[in-house]
Coordinates of C-alpha atoms and ligand atoms in Angstrom, one line a residue:
M1 CA 29.4 -3.8 -56.7
A2 CA 28.9 -6.0 -59.7
D3 CA 30.7 -8.8 -57.9
A4 CA 27.9 -8.9 -55.3
H5 CA 25.4 -10.2 -57.9
K6 CA 27.7 -13.0 -59.2
A7 CA 26.4 -16.5 -58.6
G8 CA 28.6 -18.6 -56.4
P9 CA 28.9 -20.0 -52.9
H10 CA 30.4 -16.8 -51.3
P11 CA 29.2 -13.7 -53.0
R12 CA 31.2 -10.7 -52.0
V13 CA 29.1 -7.8 -50.7
S14 CA 30.6 -4.4 -50.2
L15 CA 29.0 -2.5 -47.3
F16 CA 29.8 1.0 -46.4
I17 CA 29.7 1.3 -42.7
S18 CA 30.9 4.3 -40.9
R19 CA 33.6 3.6 -38.4
S20 CA 34.5 5.6 -35.4
T21 CA 37.8 5.5 -33.7
T22 CA 36.5 6.6 -30.4
T23 CA 34.1 4.8 -28.0
S24 CA 30.4 5.9 -27.9
R25 CA 30.9 6.1 -24.1
D26 CA 32.6 9.4 -25.0
N27 CA 29.2 10.8 -26.0
K28 CA 27.7 11.7 -22.6
T29 CA 24.1 11.7 -23.6
G30 CA 23.2 12.5 -20.0
S31 CA 23.7 16.1 -20.9
W32 CA 20.5 16.0 -23.0
R33 CA 18.3 15.1 -20.1
F34 CA 15.5 17.1 -18.8
A35 CA 13.7 14.2 -17.0
R36 CA 15.3 11.8 -14.7
P37 CA 14.3 8.1 -14.0
R38 CA 14.6 6.6 -10.5
F39 CA 14.1 3.1 -9.3
Q40 CA 11.4 3.5 -6.8
D41 CA 9.4 0.6 -5.3
K42 CA 5.8 1.6 -4.6
T43 CA 2.7 0.2 -2.8
A44 CA 0.6 -2.5 -4.4
P45 CA -3.2 -1.8 -4.1
C46 CA -3.8 -5.3 -2.7
S47 CA -1.5 -4.6 0.3
A48 CA -3.1 -1.2 0.9
A49 CA -6.6 -2.8 0.8
C50 CA -5.6 -5.6 3.2
P51 CA -6.6 -4.5 6.7
A52 CA -3.5 -6.2 8.0
G53 CA -1.3 -4.7 5.3
V54 CA 0.2 -8.0 4.3
D55 CA 3.0 -7.6 1.7
I56 CA 1.1 -9.5 -0.9
P57 CA 3.3 -8.9 -4.0
E58 CA 6.4 -10.0 -2.0
L59 CA 4.5 -13.1 -0.8
E60 CA 3.4 -14.0 -4.3
R61 CA 6.9 -13.4 -5.7
A62 CA 8.2 -15.9 -3.2
V63 CA 5.5 -18.5 -4.0
A64 CA 6.1 -18.1 -7.7
L65 CA 9.8 -18.9 -7.1
G66 CA 8.9 -21.9 -4.9
Q67 CA 10.1 -20.1 -1.8
V68 CA 7.2 -21.2 0.3
D69 CA 8.8 -20.9 3.7
Q70 CA 9.8 -17.3 2.9
A71 CA 6.3 -16.6 1.7
G72 CA 4.9 -17.8 5.0
E73 CA 7.3 -15.6 6.9
T74 CA 6.2 -12.6 4.8
Y75 CA 2.6 -13.2 5.8
L76 CA 3.3 -13.9 9.4
A77 CA 5.3 -10.7 9.7
E78 CA 1.9 -8.9 9.4
N79 CA -0.8 -11.4 10.4
P80 CA -0.6 -14.4 12.7
F81 CA -3.4 -16.2 10.9
P82 CA -2.6 -17.1 7.3
S83 CA -4.5 -20.3 7.3
V84 CA -7.5 -18.8 9.2
C85 CA -7.7 -15.6 7.1
G86 CA -7.0 -17.5 3.9
R87 CA -10.2 -19.3 4.7
V88 CA -12.5 -16.7 6.2
C89 CA -11.4 -13.3 5.2
F90 CA -13.6 -11.7 2.5
H91 CA -10.4 -10.6 0.7
T92 CA -10.8 -6.9 0.1
C93 CA -7.3 -7.2 -1.4
E94 CA -8.8 -9.1 -4.4
S95 CA -11.3 -6.3 -5.0
A96 CA -8.4 -3.9 -5.4
C97 CA -6.2 -6.2 -7.5
N98 CA -5.0 -4.5 -10.7
R99 CA -5.2 -7.8 -12.6
S100 CA -9.0 -7.5 -12.6
R101 CA -8.6 -5.0 -15.5
L102 CA -7.0 -7.7 -17.6
D103 CA -8.9 -10.9 -16.7
Q104 CA -9.5 -11.9 -13.1
P105 CA -7.9 -10.8 -9.8
V106 CA -5.2 -13.0 -8.4
A107 CA -6.7 -15.5 -6.0
I108 CA -4.8 -14.0 -3.1
H109 CA -6.8 -15.7 -0.3
R110 CA -6.1 -19.1 -1.8
L111 CA -2.3 -18.3 -1.8
D112 CA -2.5 -17.0 1.8
R113 CA -4.2 -20.3 2.7
F114 CA -1.6 -22.2 0.8
V115 CA 1.4 -20.6 2.6
G116 CA -0.4 -20.8 5.9
D117 CA -1.1 -24.5 5.6
A118 CA 2.5 -25.1 4.4
A119 CA 3.8 -23.3 7.5
L120 CA 1.6 -25.5 9.7
N121 CA 3.0 -28.6 8.0
T122 CA 6.7 -27.8 8.5
D123 CA 8.8 -28.2 11.6
R124 CA 10.8 -25.1 10.6
L125 CA 10.0 -22.2 12.9
P126 CA 9.3 -18.9 11.1
E127 CA 11.9 -16.2 11.5
L128 CA 10.0 -13.2 12.8
K129 CA 11.4 -9.8 13.8
M130 CA 11.3 -9.6 17.6
L131 CA 12.4 -6.9 19.9
P132 CA 14.1 -7.9 23.2
A133 CA 11.9 -8.3 26.3
N134 CA 11.2 -4.8 27.8
G135 CA 10.0 -6.0 31.2
R136 CA 6.5 -4.8 30.7
R137 CA 3.4 -7.0 31.1
V138 CA 0.0 -6.6 29.3
A139 CA -3.2 -8.3 30.3
I140 CA -5.6 -9.1 27.5
A141 CA -9.3 -9.8 28.1
G142 CA -10.7 -12.1 25.4
S143 CA -9.0 -14.5 23.1
G144 CA -10.8 -13.7 19.9
P145 CA -8.9 -12.6 16.8
A146 CA -8.3 -9.1 18.2
G147 CA -7.0 -10.3 21.6
L148 CA -4.8 -13.0 20.1
S149 CA -3.4 -10.6 17.5
A150 CA -2.7 -8.0 20.2
A151 CA -0.8 -10.6 22.1
Y152 CA 1.1 -11.8 19.0
F153 CA 2.3 -8.3 18.1
L154 CA 2.9 -7.1 21.7
T155 CA 5.1 -10.1 22.3
R156 CA 7.1 -9.4 19.2
L157 CA 7.5 -5.8 20.6
G158 CA 9.0 -7.2 23.8
F159 CA 5.9 -7.3 26.1
A160 CA 4.9 -10.3 28.2
C161 CA 1.2 -11.1 27.6
D162 CA -1.4 -12.9 29.5
I163 CA -4.8 -13.6 27.9
F164 CA -7.9 -14.2 30.0
E165 CA -10.6 -16.1 28.3
S166 CA -14.1 -16.7 29.8
K167 CA -14.7 -20.0 27.9
H168 CA -12.9 -23.3 28.1
Q169 CA -11.4 -22.9 24.6
P170 CA -9.6 -19.9 23.1
G171 CA -10.5 -18.4 19.8
G172 CA -13.6 -16.3 20.5
V173 CA -15.7 -16.0 17.3
L174 CA -13.2 -18.0 15.4
H175 CA -13.8 -21.0 17.5
W176 CA -17.5 -20.5 18.5
G177 CA -19.0 -18.5 15.6
I178 CA -17.5 -19.7 12.4
P179 CA -18.8 -23.1 11.3
A180 CA -16.2 -25.9 10.7
Y181 CA -17.1 -26.3 7.0
R182 CA -15.5 -22.8 6.6
L183 CA -12.8 -23.1 9.3
P184 CA -11.8 -26.5 10.7
K185 CA -11.0 -26.2 14.4
A186 CA -7.7 -28.1 14.1
I187 CA -6.4 -25.3 11.8
L188 CA -7.4 -22.7 14.3
A189 CA -5.9 -24.6 17.2
Q190 CA -2.5 -24.9 15.3
E191 CA -2.4 -21.2 14.5
I192 CA -3.2 -20.3 18.2
G193 CA -0.5 -22.8 19.1
R194 CA 2.1 -20.7 17.2
I195 CA 1.1 -17.6 19.3
V196 CA 1.4 -19.7 22.5
D197 CA 4.9 -20.8 21.3
L198 CA 6.0 -17.2 21.1
G199 CA 5.4 -17.1 24.9
V200 CA 1.8 -15.8 25.2
R201 CA 0.0 -17.4 28.1
I202 CA -3.8 -18.1 27.6
H203 CA -5.8 -18.6 30.8
C204 CA -9.2 -20.2 29.9
N205 CA -12.3 -20.2 32.2
Q206 CA -11.2 -16.8 33.4
P207 CA -14.0 -14.2 32.8
V208 CA -13.1 -10.6 33.1
D209 CA -15.7 -8.3 34.6
A210 CA -15.4 -4.5 35.3
D211 CA -13.8 -5.1 38.8
R212 CA -11.3 -7.5 37.3
V213 CA -10.3 -4.9 34.7
A214 CA -9.5 -2.5 37.5
R215 CA -7.5 -5.2 39.3
L216 CA -5.6 -6.1 36.0
Q217 CA -4.8 -2.4 35.6
A218 CA -3.2 -2.4 39.0
E219 CA -1.3 -5.6 38.3
Y220 CA -0.2 -5.0 34.7
D221 CA 1.4 -2.2 32.8
A222 CA -1.5 -2.1 30.3
V223 CA -4.8 -3.8 29.6
F224 CA -6.3 -4.7 26.2
M225 CA -10.1 -5.3 26.1
G226 CA -11.1 -7.5 23.2
F227 CA -14.5 -8.7 24.3
G228 CA -16.1 -8.7 20.9
L229 CA -19.9 -8.6 20.5
G230 CA -21.3 -11.0 23.0
K231 CA -25.0 -10.3 23.0
A232 CA -27.3 -11.3 20.1
L233 CA -29.7 -8.6 19.0
A234 CA -33.4 -9.4 19.4
L235 CA -36.6 -8.2 17.7
N236 CA -39.2 -6.7 20.0
L237 CA -42.3 -7.8 18.2
P238 CA -45.5 -9.6 19.2
G239 CA -44.6 -13.2 19.9
S240 CA -40.9 -12.8 19.1
H241 CA -39.9 -14.7 22.3
C242 CA -40.3 -17.8 20.1
M243 CA -37.2 -16.7 18.1
E244 CA -34.0 -18.7 18.9
D245 CA -30.6 -17.1 19.0
G246 CA -28.7 -18.0 15.8
L247 CA -25.3 -17.4 17.4
A248 CA -26.2 -19.8 20.3
L249 CA -27.0 -22.4 17.7
L250 CA -23.6 -22.0 16.0
E251 CA -21.9 -22.2 19.4
T252 CA -23.8 -25.4 20.3
I253 CA -22.8 -27.0 17.0
Q254 CA -19.2 -25.9 17.5
S255 CA -19.2 -27.6 20.9
G256 CA -19.9 -30.9 19.1
I257 CA -23.6 -31.2 19.7
R258 CA -25.9 -31.7 16.7
P259 CA -29.3 -30.4 17.6
E260 CA -32.3 -31.9 15.9
V261 CA -33.9 -29.5 13.5
S262 CA -36.1 -30.5 10.6
G263 CA -38.7 -29.2 8.2
D264 CA -39.1 -25.6 7.2
V265 CA -37.3 -23.1 9.4
A266 CA -36.9 -19.4 9.1
V267 CA -33.7 -17.3 9.6
I268 CA -34.2 -13.6 10.1
G269 CA -31.4 -11.3 8.8
G270 CA -29.0 -10.8 5.9
G271 CA -25.6 -10.8 7.4
N272 CA -22.9 -13.4 7.8
T273 CA -24.4 -14.8 10.9
A274 CA -27.7 -15.3 9.2
V275 CA -26.0 -17.2 6.3
D276 CA -23.8 -19.3 8.7
V277 CA -26.9 -20.2 10.6
T278 CA -28.7 -21.1 7.4
R279 CA -26.0 -23.3 6.0
S280 CA -25.6 -25.0 9.4
L281 CA -29.3 -25.7 9.5
I282 CA -29.1 -27.3 6.0
R283 CA -26.4 -29.6 7.5
L284 CA -28.7 -30.5 10.4
G285 CA -31.4 -31.6 7.9
A286 CA -33.7 -28.6 7.9
R287 CA -35.1 -26.5 5.0
P288 CA -34.2 -22.9 5.8
V289 CA -35.6 -19.8 4.3
I290 CA -33.9 -16.5 4.8
L291 CA -36.3 -13.6 5.4
Y292 CA -34.6 -10.3 4.7
R293 CA -36.1 -6.8 4.8
R294 CA -33.9 -5.4 2.0
R295 CA -33.0 -6.8 -1.4
R296 CA -30.8 -9.8 -1.9
Q297 CA -28.1 -7.5 -3.4
D298 CA -28.1 -5.4 -0.2
M299 CA -27.4 -8.4 2.1
P300 CA -24.3 -7.6 4.1
A301 CA -23.1 -11.2 4.0
F302 CA -20.3 -12.1 1.7
D303 CA -21.6 -12.7 -1.9
H304 CA -19.9 -16.0 -2.2
E305 CA -21.4 -17.2 1.1
I306 CA -24.9 -16.2 -0.1
A307 CA -24.4 -17.9 -3.4
A308 CA -23.1 -21.1 -1.6
A309 CA -26.2 -21.1 0.7
E310 CA -28.5 -20.9 -2.3
A311 CA -26.5 -23.6 -4.1
E312 CA -27.0 -25.8 -1.0
G313 CA -30.7 -25.3 -1.2
A314 CA -31.5 -22.2 1.0
R315 CA -34.3 -19.9 -0.2
I316 CA -34.0 -16.2 0.2
V317 CA -37.2 -14.1 0.4
E318 CA -36.2 -10.5 0.0
L319 CA -38.1 -7.3 0.9
V320 CA -40.1 -8.8 3.8
S321 CA -40.1 -7.8 7.4
P322 CA -41.6 -9.8 10.3
L323 CA -44.5 -8.1 12.0
A324 CA -45.6 -10.7 14.5
F325 CA -45.1 -14.4 15.4
E326 CA -47.8 -16.7 16.6
T327 CA -47.1 -20.2 17.9
T328 CA -49.8 -22.6 16.8
S329 CA -50.3 -26.4 16.8
H330 CA -48.8 -26.4 13.2
G331 CA -45.7 -24.5 14.1
I332 CA -44.8 -20.8 14.2
N333 CA -46.8 -18.5 12.0
I334 CA -44.9 -15.4 10.9
R335 CA -46.8 -12.4 9.6
L336 CA -44.6 -10.6 7.1
G337 CA -45.0 -7.1 5.9
Y338 CA -43.8 -6.4 2.3
M339 CA -41.1 -3.7 1.9
K340 CA -40.2 -1.7 -1.2
T341 CA -37.2 0.4 -2.1
A342 CA -37.1 4.1 -1.5
E343 CA -34.4 6.7 -2.0
T344 CA -30.7 6.1 -1.3
G345 CA -29.6 7.0 2.2
A346 CA -26.6 9.1 3.2
D347 CA -24.7 5.8 3.7
G348 CA -25.1 4.9 0.0
R349 CA -27.5 2.1 0.8
T350 CA -31.0 2.0 -0.8
R351 CA -33.5 2.5 2.0
V352 CA -36.6 0.3 2.2
V353 CA -40.0 1.3 3.5
P354 CA -43.3 -0.7 4.0
D355 CA -45.1 -1.4 0.8
G356 CA -48.4 -0.1 2.0
D357 CA -50.4 -2.7 4.0
R358 CA -49.4 -5.7 2.0
T359 CA -48.7 -8.7 4.2
S360 CA -48.4 -12.4 3.9
N361 CA -47.9 -15.4 6.3
V362 CA -45.4 -18.2 6.4
T363 CA -45.5 -21.2 8.8
V364 CA -42.3 -22.8 9.9
S365 CA -41.2 -25.2 12.7
R366 CA -38.6 -22.8 14.2
V367 CA -37.3 -19.3 13.8
F368 CA -33.7 -18.3 14.3
S369 CA -32.4 -14.8 14.6
G370 CA -29.3 -13.7 12.7
I371 CA -29.8 -10.0 12.9
G372 CA -26.4 -9.2 14.5
A373 CA -24.9 -8.7 17.9
D374 CA -23.9 -5.9 20.3
V375 CA -21.5 -5.6 23.2
A376 CA -22.5 -7.7 26.2
E377 CA -21.8 -4.8 28.6
P378 CA -21.8 -1.1 27.8
W379 CA -18.3 -0.7 29.3
H380 CA -16.9 -3.1 26.7
R381 CA -16.9 0.0 24.5
P382 CA -14.8 3.1 25.2
N383 CA -16.8 5.0 27.8
D384 CA -18.9 7.6 26.0
G385 CA -19.2 9.7 29.2
D386 CA -15.4 10.3 29.3
A387 CA -14.9 10.5 25.5
A388 CA -12.3 13.3 26.0
D389 CA -10.1 10.8 27.8
W390 CA -10.0 8.4 24.9
L391 CA -7.8 8.6 21.9
T392 CA -9.7 7.1 19.0
L393 CA -7.7 5.5 16.2
S394 CA -9.1 3.6 13.2
H395 CA -9.2 0.2 14.8
C396 CA -8.9 0.8 18.6
A397 CA -9.4 3.4 21.3
L398 CA -6.9 4.1 24.1
N399 CA -7.2 5.7 27.5
M400 CA -3.7 6.1 28.9
M401 CA -4.4 7.2 32.5
P402 CA -3.8 5.9 35.1
T403 CA -2.8 2.6 33.4
P404 CA -3.1 2.3 29.6
L405 CA -6.4 0.7 28.7
V406 CA -7.0 -0.2 25.1
C407 CA -10.4 -1.1 23.6
G408 CA -10.1 -3.1 20.4
G409 CA -12.0 -5.5 18.1
D410 CA -15.6 -5.4 16.9
P411 CA -16.9 -2.9 19.5
V412 CA -14.7 -0.1 18.0
M413 CA -14.2 -1.1 14.4
P414 CA -16.2 0.4 11.5
I415 CA -15.9 -2.9 9.6
K416 CA -16.3 -6.0 11.6
S417 CA -14.2 -8.7 10.1
V418 CA -11.6 -11.2 11.3
T419 CA -8.8 -9.4 9.4
D420 CA -9.9 -6.0 10.8
A421 CA -9.7 -7.6 14.2
V422 CA -6.1 -8.6 13.4
A423 CA -5.5 -5.0 12.4
S424 CA -7.0 -3.8 15.7
G425 CA -4.6 -5.9 17.7
K426 CA -1.6 -4.7 15.6
Q427 CA -2.6 -1.1 15.9
A428 CA -3.1 -1.4 19.7
A429 CA 0.4 -3.1 20.0
I430 CA 2.1 -0.3 18.0
A431 CA 0.3 2.4 19.8
L432 CA 1.2 1.0 23.2
H433 CA 4.8 0.4 22.3
A434 CA 5.1 3.9 20.9
W435 CA 3.5 5.4 24.0
F436 CA 5.8 3.6 26.4
E437 CA 8.8 4.6 24.2
G438 CA 7.9 8.2 23.6
G439 CA 4.6 9.3 25.2
A440 CA 1.4 10.5 23.6
D441 CA 3.0 12.4 20.7
A442 CA 4.8 9.2 19.6
I443 CA 1.5 7.5 18.9
A444 CA 0.5 9.7 15.9
D445 CA 4.1 9.5 14.6
A446 CA 4.1 5.7 14.8
M447 CA 0.7 5.4 13.1
Q448 CA 1.8 7.7 10.3
R449 CA 5.2 6.0 9.9
S450 CA 3.8 2.5 9.7
Q451 CA 1.1 3.1 7.2
V452 CA 0.8 0.9 4.1
G453 CA 0.1 3.3 1.3
Q454 CA -2.4 5.9 2.6
G455 CA -3.5 3.6 5.4
P456 CA -5.4 2.7 7.5
A457 CA -3.5 -0.6 7.2
L458 CA -0.4 -0.6 9.3
S459 CA 2.8 -2.7 8.8
M460 CA 4.7 -4.1 11.7
E461 CA 7.6 -4.6 9.4
I462 CA 7.7 -0.9 8.6
Y463 CA 7.4 0.0 12.3
L464 CA 10.3 -2.3 13.1
G465 CA 12.4 -0.6 10.4
A466 CA 12.5 -3.3 7.7
D467 CA 13.3 -2.4 4.1
R468 CA 9.6 -2.2 3.3
R469 CA 9.7 1.3 4.8
Y470 CA 11.6 2.6 1.8
R471 CA 8.6 2.0 -0.5
D472 CA 6.8 5.0 -1.8
R473 CA 3.3 5.4 -0.4
H474 CA 1.9 5.8 -3.9
V475 CA -0.6 3.0 -4.6
V476 CA 0.0 1.7 -8.1
T477 CA -3.1 1.9 -10.4
A478 CA -4.1 -0.4 -13.2
D479 CA -3.2 2.4 -15.7
E480 CA 0.4 2.3 -14.5
I481 CA 0.8 -1.4 -15.3
N482 CA 2.2 -2.3 -18.7
T483 CA -0.1 -5.2 -19.5
D484 CA 1.7 -6.0 -22.8
Y485 CA 3.9 -8.2 -20.7
F486 CA 1.2 -10.4 -19.2
K487 CA -0.8 -13.2 -20.9
L488 CA -4.4 -13.8 -20.2
T489 CA -4.6 -16.7 -17.8
D490 CA -7.4 -18.3 -15.8
R491 CA -7.5 -18.0 -12.1
N492 CA -6.6 -21.3 -10.3
V493 CA -9.5 -22.7 -8.4
A494 CA -9.5 -25.2 -5.5
Q495 CA -11.5 -28.3 -5.4
Q496 CA -14.9 -28.2 -3.7
L497 CA -16.8 -30.9 -2.0
P498 CA -19.8 -31.9 -4.2
I499 CA -22.9 -30.2 -2.9
S500 CA -24.6 -33.4 -1.9
Q501 CA -21.7 -34.2 0.4
A502 CA -21.4 -30.6 1.6
R503 CA -25.0 -30.6 2.7
A504 CA -24.6 -33.8 4.6
S505 CA -21.7 -32.8 7.0
F506 CA -19.7 -30.0 8.5
A507 CA -16.6 -31.2 6.6
E508 CA -14.5 -28.4 5.0
I509 CA -15.9 -27.5 1.6
E510 CA -12.9 -26.2 -0.2
T511 CA -9.4 -27.7 -0.4
T512 CA -6.1 -25.9 -0.4
L513 CA -4.4 -25.3 -3.7
A514 CA -1.8 -27.9 -4.7
E515 CA 1.7 -26.6 -4.9
G516 CA 1.8 -26.5 -8.8
Q517 CA -1.5 -24.5 -8.8
A518 CA -0.2 -22.1 -6.2
V519 CA 3.0 -21.5 -8.1
R520 CA 1.0 -20.8 -11.3
E521 CA -1.5 -18.6 -9.5
A522 CA 1.3 -16.6 -7.9
G523 CA 2.8 -16.2 -11.3
R524 CA -0.3 -14.3 -12.4
C525 CA 0.6 -11.5 -10.0
Y526 CA 2.0 -8.4 -11.6
Q527 CA 3.9 -7.5 -8.5
C528 CA 2.6 -4.0 -8.7
G529 CA 5.2 -1.4 -7.8
L530 CA 8.0 -3.9 -6.9
C531 CA 11.0 -4.5 -9.1
N532 CA 11.4 -8.2 -9.6
D533 CA 14.6 -8.1 -11.7
C534 CA 12.8 -8.8 -15.0
D535 CA 15.5 -6.6 -16.6
N536 CA 13.2 -5.0 -19.1
C537 CA 14.4 -1.5 -18.3
R538 CA 18.0 -2.5 -19.0
I539 CA 17.1 -4.3 -22.2
F540 CA 15.2 -1.3 -23.6
C541 CA 17.6 1.4 -22.6
S542 CA 19.1 2.6 -25.9
E543 CA 22.0 4.3 -24.0
V544 CA 22.9 1.2 -22.0
S545 CA 22.8 3.5 -19.0
I546 CA 21.3 0.9 -16.6
E547 CA 24.0 -1.1 -14.9
V548 CA 23.7 -4.0 -12.5
E549 CA 26.1 -4.1 -9.6
N550 CA 25.8 -6.8 -6.9
G551 CA 22.3 -7.6 -8.2
K552 CA 21.2 -4.0 -7.8
R553 CA 20.3 -1.8 -10.7
R554 CA 21.6 1.7 -10.9
I555 CA 21.3 4.3 -13.6
N556 CA 24.4 5.9 -15.0
M557 CA 23.3 9.5 -15.2
D558 CA 26.3 10.3 -17.5
Y559 CA 24.3 8.5 -20.2
C560 CA 20.7 8.5 -19.2
K561 CA 19.1 11.0 -21.6
G562 CA 15.8 10.9 -19.8
C563 CA 13.8 9.4 -22.6
G564 CA 11.7 7.4 -20.1
V565 CA 11.6 4.1 -22.0
C566 CA 12.6 2.3 -18.8
A567 CA 9.5 3.6 -17.0
V568 CA 7.3 2.8 -20.0
E569 CA 8.6 -0.7 -20.4
C570 CA 8.7 -1.5 -16.7
P571 CA 5.7 -3.9 -16.5
R572 CA 5.0 -3.0 -12.9
S573 CA 5.7 0.7 -12.4
A574 CA 8.9 0.3 -10.4
V575 CA 10.5 3.2 -12.2
T576 CA 9.5 6.8 -11.6
I577 CA 10.2 9.7 -14.0
E578 CA 10.7 13.1 -12.5
E579 CA 11.5 16.4 -14.0
E580 CA 15.2 17.1 -13.8
G581 CA 16.0 19.1 -10.7
A582 CA 12.6 18.5 -9.2
Ligands
SF4_1 S1 -1.4 -8.1 -9.5 FE1 -0.4 -8.8 -7.6 S2 0.5 -7.0 -6.7 FE2 -0.9 -6.3 -8.2 S3 -2.8 -5.9 -7.1 FE3 -3.0 -8.0 -7.9 S4 -2.1 -9.3 -6.3 FE4 -1.5 -7.2 -5.8
SF4_2 S1 11.7 -3.2 -15.7 FE1 12.0 -5.1 -14.5 S2 14.1 -4.8 -13.7 FE2 13.5 -2.8 -14.4 S3 12.6 -1.8 -12.7 FE3 10.9 -2.7 -13.7 S4 10.7 -4.7 -12.7 FE4 12.7 -3.9 -12.2

């Protein structure tokens, strides 16, 4: 030992290291095990919260790797409108994103839009799972998002589809109701074009009334009714005939006409229509004020749309309700009654009641209604009189006799959004296919089998038997993510038109993320529940029991002692630990 301390270039150190003459592989530590790990992909909360059930972690994995075409196909497998929904969906997926706990949710809608626009700008046709033609024909009334989606998914399931549209352009609310600054018409036309390219035939200027539905039932194997909400709601108050229909204003603007509106104008309502009307009026040169009977925080319009309207100069007067309108030589005088908050209702919303007799007056040049819409005809809803004949699902209702009739879209959905309309079309397509294949009992089985997580979102990929069906329904929570492996990063934001320019035209306000930004944003995704081959489990396994064969991980149970380090160190909860023998 003394030699070890001698000065010199090569000091000799004696070490006493035990040596074994047998391999440690002889020590089968698997016999110690009382818990057993298992590679098990699970469901990401964003996918479960997306009404269309888009496989978001898979899409983001592909974008992060630069596989943009594949990401587009991942989206299109579940939703025909990546560019549309990337722009107009209010992204419930982001509200569910586990990354919110660390910093900010992944900007999923911007990534959807990125892959959607990339798919429109390539000549490459997406590879979509399609079943062979089954010889059955479906007639679809209405070419809004529900009707177009029904046609898209039915065609992929082998049906031949004809859409009958009353107007001269297809798209329904997407074309006529959503202003161009949020959704340019060229983008919509391209995404509709992709549905037509699948073989869907759209017949414009072909209104469908009740008699025609009966005739279509005789001519086709099934009929889907996607009429939407075609009648604006009106207030029945003294002088309220002076109110103009906000939806009609949007439609006029979308048809290319720019009506002259100036000075102070009022918009009644707090939903998305009210905000779209308000922002459109700003672009026409008016000074709109939103009059809303509840509080600003109770407005059903999307928060970011309300904030954008305010940034563009709209005023919001909350807790006021119109009582009467009087047309005078100075304009329209609106008598407003003040409201105040009361108890919370059964729906969780704070109720409002009149605040005594307090009133005030406001004078404006015009008043637009944005209080919502209803079905244009009562029969556009499933017939209440024959409720027993209808099978009601989460996003559509079906009456199978004598010819299957499906009612979808806004008239039957609890949440009225574009992506819920897509979900409605998909649910109708799966239900019809299941019924033709296996009768009424097959519908419930198909719904259950295609669920993303606990539903109600459905996956066409799962229905068609893709690998996604092997994922566990468990929805990964933020507590199950090992955030030690993720750095704090800012969400990537897209460029916006300066407000002065935005106010002056109907040009699109937000740009699409640049590719580098999209790759960085996709890299922020944890890929909750999906193994992405990071190899952490193998690196940490002290028994070297995780082996990789042909790119697939397997656990050698002779050596896995069930310590669970693989599950703990898996950043994304793709390893499950179970009691041995469970
Ligand atoms: S981190 Fe990714 S997979 Fe997880 S919820 Fe957010 S977007 Fe979805
Ligand atoms: S640690 Fe990495 S390689 Fe192992 S299961 Fe989790 S994601 Fe897959």
